[in-house]
Tab-separated table of C-alpha atoms in Angstrom:
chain	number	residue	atom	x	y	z
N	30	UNK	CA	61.588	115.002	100.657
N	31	UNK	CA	64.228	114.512	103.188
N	32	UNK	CA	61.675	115.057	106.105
N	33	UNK	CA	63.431	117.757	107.398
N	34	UNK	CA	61.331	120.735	107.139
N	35	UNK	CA	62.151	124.341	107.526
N	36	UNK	CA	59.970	127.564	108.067
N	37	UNK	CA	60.205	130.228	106.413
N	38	UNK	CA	61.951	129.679	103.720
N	39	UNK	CA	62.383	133.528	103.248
N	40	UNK	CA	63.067	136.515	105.472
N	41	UNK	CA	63.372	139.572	105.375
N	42	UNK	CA	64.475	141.563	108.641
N	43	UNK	CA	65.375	144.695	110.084
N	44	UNK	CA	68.474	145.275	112.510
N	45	UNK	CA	66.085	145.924	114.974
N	46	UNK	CA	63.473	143.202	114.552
N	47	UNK	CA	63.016	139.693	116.538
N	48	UNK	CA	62.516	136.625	114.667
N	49	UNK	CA	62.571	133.274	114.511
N	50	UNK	CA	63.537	130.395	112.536
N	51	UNK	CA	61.661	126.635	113.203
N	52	UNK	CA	63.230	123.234	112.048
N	53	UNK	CA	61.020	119.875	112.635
N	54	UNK	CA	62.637	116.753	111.881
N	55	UNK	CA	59.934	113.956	110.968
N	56	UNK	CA	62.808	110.978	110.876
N	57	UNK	CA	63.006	110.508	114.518
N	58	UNK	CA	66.860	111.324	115.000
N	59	UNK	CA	68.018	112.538	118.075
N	60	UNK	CA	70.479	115.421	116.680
N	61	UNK	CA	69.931	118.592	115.237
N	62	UNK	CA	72.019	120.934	114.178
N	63	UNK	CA	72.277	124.662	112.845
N	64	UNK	CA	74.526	125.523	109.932
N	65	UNK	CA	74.931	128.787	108.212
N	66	UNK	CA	75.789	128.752	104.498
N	67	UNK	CA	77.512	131.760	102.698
N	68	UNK	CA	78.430	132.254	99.338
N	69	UNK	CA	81.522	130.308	98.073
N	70	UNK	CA	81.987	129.310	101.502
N	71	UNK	CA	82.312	126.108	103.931
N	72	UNK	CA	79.162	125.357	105.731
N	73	UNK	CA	79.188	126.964	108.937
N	74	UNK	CA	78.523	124.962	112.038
N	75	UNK	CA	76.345	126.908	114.885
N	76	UNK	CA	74.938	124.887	117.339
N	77	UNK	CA	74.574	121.134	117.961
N	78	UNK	CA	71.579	119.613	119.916
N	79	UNK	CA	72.135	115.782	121.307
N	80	UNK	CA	68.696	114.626	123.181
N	81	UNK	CA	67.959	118.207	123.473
N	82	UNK	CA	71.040	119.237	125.051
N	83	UNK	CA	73.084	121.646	123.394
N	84	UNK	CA	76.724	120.067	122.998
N	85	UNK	CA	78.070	122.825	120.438
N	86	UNK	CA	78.264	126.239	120.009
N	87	UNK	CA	80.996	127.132	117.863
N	88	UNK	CA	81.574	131.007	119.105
N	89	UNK	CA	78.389	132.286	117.694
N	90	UNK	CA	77.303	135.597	118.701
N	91	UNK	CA	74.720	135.844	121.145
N	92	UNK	CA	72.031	137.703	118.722
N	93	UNK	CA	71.763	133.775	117.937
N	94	UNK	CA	70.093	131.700	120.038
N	95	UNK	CA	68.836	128.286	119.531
N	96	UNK	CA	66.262	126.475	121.663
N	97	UNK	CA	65.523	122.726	121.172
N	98	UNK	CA	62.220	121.893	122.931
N	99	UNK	CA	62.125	118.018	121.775
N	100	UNK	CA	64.104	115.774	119.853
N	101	UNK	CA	62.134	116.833	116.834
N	102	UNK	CA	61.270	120.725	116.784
N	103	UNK	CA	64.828	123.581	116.518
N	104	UNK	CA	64.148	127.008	116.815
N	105	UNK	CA	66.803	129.829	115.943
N	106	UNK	CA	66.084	132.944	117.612
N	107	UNK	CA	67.293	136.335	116.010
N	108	UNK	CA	67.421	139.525	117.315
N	109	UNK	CA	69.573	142.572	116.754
N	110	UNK	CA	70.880	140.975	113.545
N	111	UNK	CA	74.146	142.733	110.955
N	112	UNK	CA	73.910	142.553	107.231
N	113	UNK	CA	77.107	140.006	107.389
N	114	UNK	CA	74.324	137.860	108.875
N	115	UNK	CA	72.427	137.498	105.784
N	116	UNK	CA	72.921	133.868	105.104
N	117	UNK	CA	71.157	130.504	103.908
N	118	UNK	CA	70.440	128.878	107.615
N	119	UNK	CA	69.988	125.534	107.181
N	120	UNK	CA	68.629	122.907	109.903
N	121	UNK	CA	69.782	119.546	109.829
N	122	UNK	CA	69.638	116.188	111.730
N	123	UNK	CA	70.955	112.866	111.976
N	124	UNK	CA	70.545	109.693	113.870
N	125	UNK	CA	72.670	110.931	117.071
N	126	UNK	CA	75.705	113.019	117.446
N	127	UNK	CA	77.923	110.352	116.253
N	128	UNK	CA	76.371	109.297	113.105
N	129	UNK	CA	77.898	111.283	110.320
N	130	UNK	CA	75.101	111.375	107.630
N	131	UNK	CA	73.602	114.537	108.238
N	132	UNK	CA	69.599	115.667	106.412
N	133	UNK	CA	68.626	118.856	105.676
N	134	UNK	CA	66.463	121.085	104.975
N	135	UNK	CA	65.553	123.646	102.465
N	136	UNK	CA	66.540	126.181	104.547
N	137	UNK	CA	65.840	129.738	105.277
N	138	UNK	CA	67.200	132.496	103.101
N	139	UNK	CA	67.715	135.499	105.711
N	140	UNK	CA	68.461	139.263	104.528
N	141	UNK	CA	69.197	141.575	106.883
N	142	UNK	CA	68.929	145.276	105.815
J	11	UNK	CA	91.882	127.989	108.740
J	12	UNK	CA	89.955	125.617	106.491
J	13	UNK	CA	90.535	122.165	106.897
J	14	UNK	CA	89.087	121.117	103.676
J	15	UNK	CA	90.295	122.493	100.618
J	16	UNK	CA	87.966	122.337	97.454
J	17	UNK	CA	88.907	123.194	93.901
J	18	UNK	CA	87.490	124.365	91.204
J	19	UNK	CA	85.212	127.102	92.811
J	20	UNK	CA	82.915	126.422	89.609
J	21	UNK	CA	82.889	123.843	86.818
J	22	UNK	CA	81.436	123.418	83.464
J	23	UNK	CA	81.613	120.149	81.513
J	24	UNK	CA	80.116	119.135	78.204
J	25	UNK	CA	76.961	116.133	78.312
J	26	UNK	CA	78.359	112.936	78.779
J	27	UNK	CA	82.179	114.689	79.852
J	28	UNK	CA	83.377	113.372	83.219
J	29	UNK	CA	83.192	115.881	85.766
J	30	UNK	CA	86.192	116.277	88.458
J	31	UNK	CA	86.783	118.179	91.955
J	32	UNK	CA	88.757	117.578	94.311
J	33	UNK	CA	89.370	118.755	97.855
J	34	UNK	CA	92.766	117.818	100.300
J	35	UNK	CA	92.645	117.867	103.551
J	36	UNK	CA	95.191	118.792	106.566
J	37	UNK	CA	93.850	116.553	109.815
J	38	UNK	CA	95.480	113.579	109.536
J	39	UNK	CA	92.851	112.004	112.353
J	40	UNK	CA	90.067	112.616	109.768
J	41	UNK	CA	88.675	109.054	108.693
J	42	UNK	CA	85.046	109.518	107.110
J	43	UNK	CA	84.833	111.544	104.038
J	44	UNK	CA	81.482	112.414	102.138
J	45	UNK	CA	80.064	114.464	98.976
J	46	UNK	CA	77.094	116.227	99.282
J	47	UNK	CA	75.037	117.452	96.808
J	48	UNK	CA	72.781	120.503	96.529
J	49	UNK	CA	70.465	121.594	94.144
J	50	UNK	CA	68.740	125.461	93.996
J	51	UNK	CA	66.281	125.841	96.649
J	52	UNK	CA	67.474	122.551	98.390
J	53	UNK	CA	69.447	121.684	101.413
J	54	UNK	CA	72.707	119.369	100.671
J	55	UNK	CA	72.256	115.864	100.456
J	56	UNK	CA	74.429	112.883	101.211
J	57	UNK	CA	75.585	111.880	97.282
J	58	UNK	CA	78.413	108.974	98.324
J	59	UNK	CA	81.007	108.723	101.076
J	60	UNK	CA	84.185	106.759	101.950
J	61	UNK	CA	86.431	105.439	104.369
J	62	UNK	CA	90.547	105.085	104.118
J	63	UNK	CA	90.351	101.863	104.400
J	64	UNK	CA	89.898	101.724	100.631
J	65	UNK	CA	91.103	104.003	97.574
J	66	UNK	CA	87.923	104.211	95.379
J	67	UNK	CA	84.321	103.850	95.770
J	68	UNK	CA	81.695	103.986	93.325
J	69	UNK	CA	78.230	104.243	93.084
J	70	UNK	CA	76.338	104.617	89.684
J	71	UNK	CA	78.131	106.981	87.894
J	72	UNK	CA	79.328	108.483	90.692
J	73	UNK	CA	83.616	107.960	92.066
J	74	UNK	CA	85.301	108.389	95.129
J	75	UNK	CA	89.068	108.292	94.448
J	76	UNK	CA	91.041	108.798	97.755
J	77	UNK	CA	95.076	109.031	97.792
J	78	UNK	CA	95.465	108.758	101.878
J	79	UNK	CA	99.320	109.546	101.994
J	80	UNK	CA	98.574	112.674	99.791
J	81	UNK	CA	95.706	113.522	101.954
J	82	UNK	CA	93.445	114.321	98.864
J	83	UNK	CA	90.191	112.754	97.793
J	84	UNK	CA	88.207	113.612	94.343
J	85	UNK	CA	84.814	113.593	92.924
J	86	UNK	CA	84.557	111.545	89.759
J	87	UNK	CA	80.955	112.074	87.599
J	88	UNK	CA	80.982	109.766	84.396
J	89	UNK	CA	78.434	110.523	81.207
J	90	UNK	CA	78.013	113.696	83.352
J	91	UNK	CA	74.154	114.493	82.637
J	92	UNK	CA	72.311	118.108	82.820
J	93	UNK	CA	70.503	117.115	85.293
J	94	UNK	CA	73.773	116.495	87.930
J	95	UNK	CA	74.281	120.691	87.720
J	96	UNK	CA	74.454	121.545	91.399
J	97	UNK	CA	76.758	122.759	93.779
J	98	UNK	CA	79.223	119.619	95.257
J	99	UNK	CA	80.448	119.787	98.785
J	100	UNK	CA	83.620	117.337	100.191
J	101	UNK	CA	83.370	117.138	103.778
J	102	UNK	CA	85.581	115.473	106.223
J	103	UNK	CA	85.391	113.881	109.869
J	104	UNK	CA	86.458	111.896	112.346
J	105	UNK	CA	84.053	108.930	113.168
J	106	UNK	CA	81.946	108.927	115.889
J	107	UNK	CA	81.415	112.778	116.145
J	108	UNK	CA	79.011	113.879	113.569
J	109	UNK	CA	79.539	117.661	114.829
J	110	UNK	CA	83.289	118.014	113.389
J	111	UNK	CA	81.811	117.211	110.029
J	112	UNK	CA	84.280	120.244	107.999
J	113	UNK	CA	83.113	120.989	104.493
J	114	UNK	CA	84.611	122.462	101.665
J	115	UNK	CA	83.753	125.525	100.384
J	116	UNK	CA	81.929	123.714	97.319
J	117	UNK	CA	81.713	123.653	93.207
J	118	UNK	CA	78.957	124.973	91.096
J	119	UNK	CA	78.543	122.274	88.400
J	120	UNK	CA	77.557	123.123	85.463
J	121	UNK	CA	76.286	120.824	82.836
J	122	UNK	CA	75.818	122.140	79.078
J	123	UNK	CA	72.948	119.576	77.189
């Protein structure tokens, strides 16, 4: 177990439906991050929280929005989602924003129909 | 553009073959570079990682050959084992900043017993 945990591991949404996605880290890091992971692609990077400040946000759309109410708990709210936004998410920490080994979770397998 | 280029897209090696992929990079400021592994259902994990200041690495049956003035890096798996199928990511990054981790866009391993 990488003590990264990540609910649910399954969705299944509507374009029109609100959702959202919860990360808790149990390894007492200080970073967490959002990644999105598509088929035969690079792992996406979303959102970075330091100390639960957001220092990244690589262009994503705003039907994404993360909130980080501690050092250990990530949320990933979703609203007005597209099909191309049926992904793996997966949450992941590390030690702080300049320690490179990241852990993840499982993740959560989103379809969007 | 992709930073991090990863080849073969998939992979399947015999029990006990040696398993290869490999993945070049174009940022010549890049200076930490890991392998992740994931299994089904899992999140990647951190497999083995190295730094330029030296051309191989190993770890079990597990290599890290890097060629820095070619700007490539490969993952070597000896006695490859059914049990190391899984999808392999390369990632690059610059130390100190954990968020410009860039991954490749991974290989499915496939093991045949």
């Amino acid at each position: 177990e990488t003590g990264v945990t990540q609910t649910p591991r399954h969705l299944v949404m509507g374009m029109t439906n609100k959702k959202s996605l919860k990360c808790e880290q149990h390894l007492g890091h200080n970073a967490m991050y959002w990644y999105k992971q598509s088929a035969k692609k690079p792992l996406e990077l979303m959102f970075v929280y330091s100390l639960e400040e957001r220092v990244e946000n690589n262009s994503v759309p705003s039907r994404f929005s993360p909130e980080c109410p501690n050092s250990s708990h990530l949320f990933l709210h979703l609203h007005t989602l597209q099909p191309e936004d049926s992904a793996l998410y997966l949450c992941a920490s590390s030690l702080d924003r300049v320690r490179e080994k990241l852990f993840f979770g499982s993740g959560t397998q989103l379809s969007v129909l | 553009q992709q930073q991090v280029k990863q080849s073969p897209q998939s992979l399947i090696v015999q029990k006990g073959g040696i398993s290869i992929i490999n993945c070049a990079y174009e940022n010549t400021a890049f200076d930490y570079f890991p392998w992740y592994q994931q299994f089904p259902g899992k999140g990647p994990a951190l497999l083995i990682a190295i730094r330029p200041d030296v051309s191989e690495k190993k770890e079990g049956r597990f290599t890290i050959s890097f060629n820095k003035s070619a700007k490539q890096f490969s993952l070597h798996i000896m006695d490859s084992q059914p049990g190391d199928s899984a999808t392999y990511f390369c990632a690059a990054s610059i130390t100190g900043s954990a968020r410009q981790l860039t991954f490749g866009s991974g290989t499915q391993l496939t093991v045949l017993p």
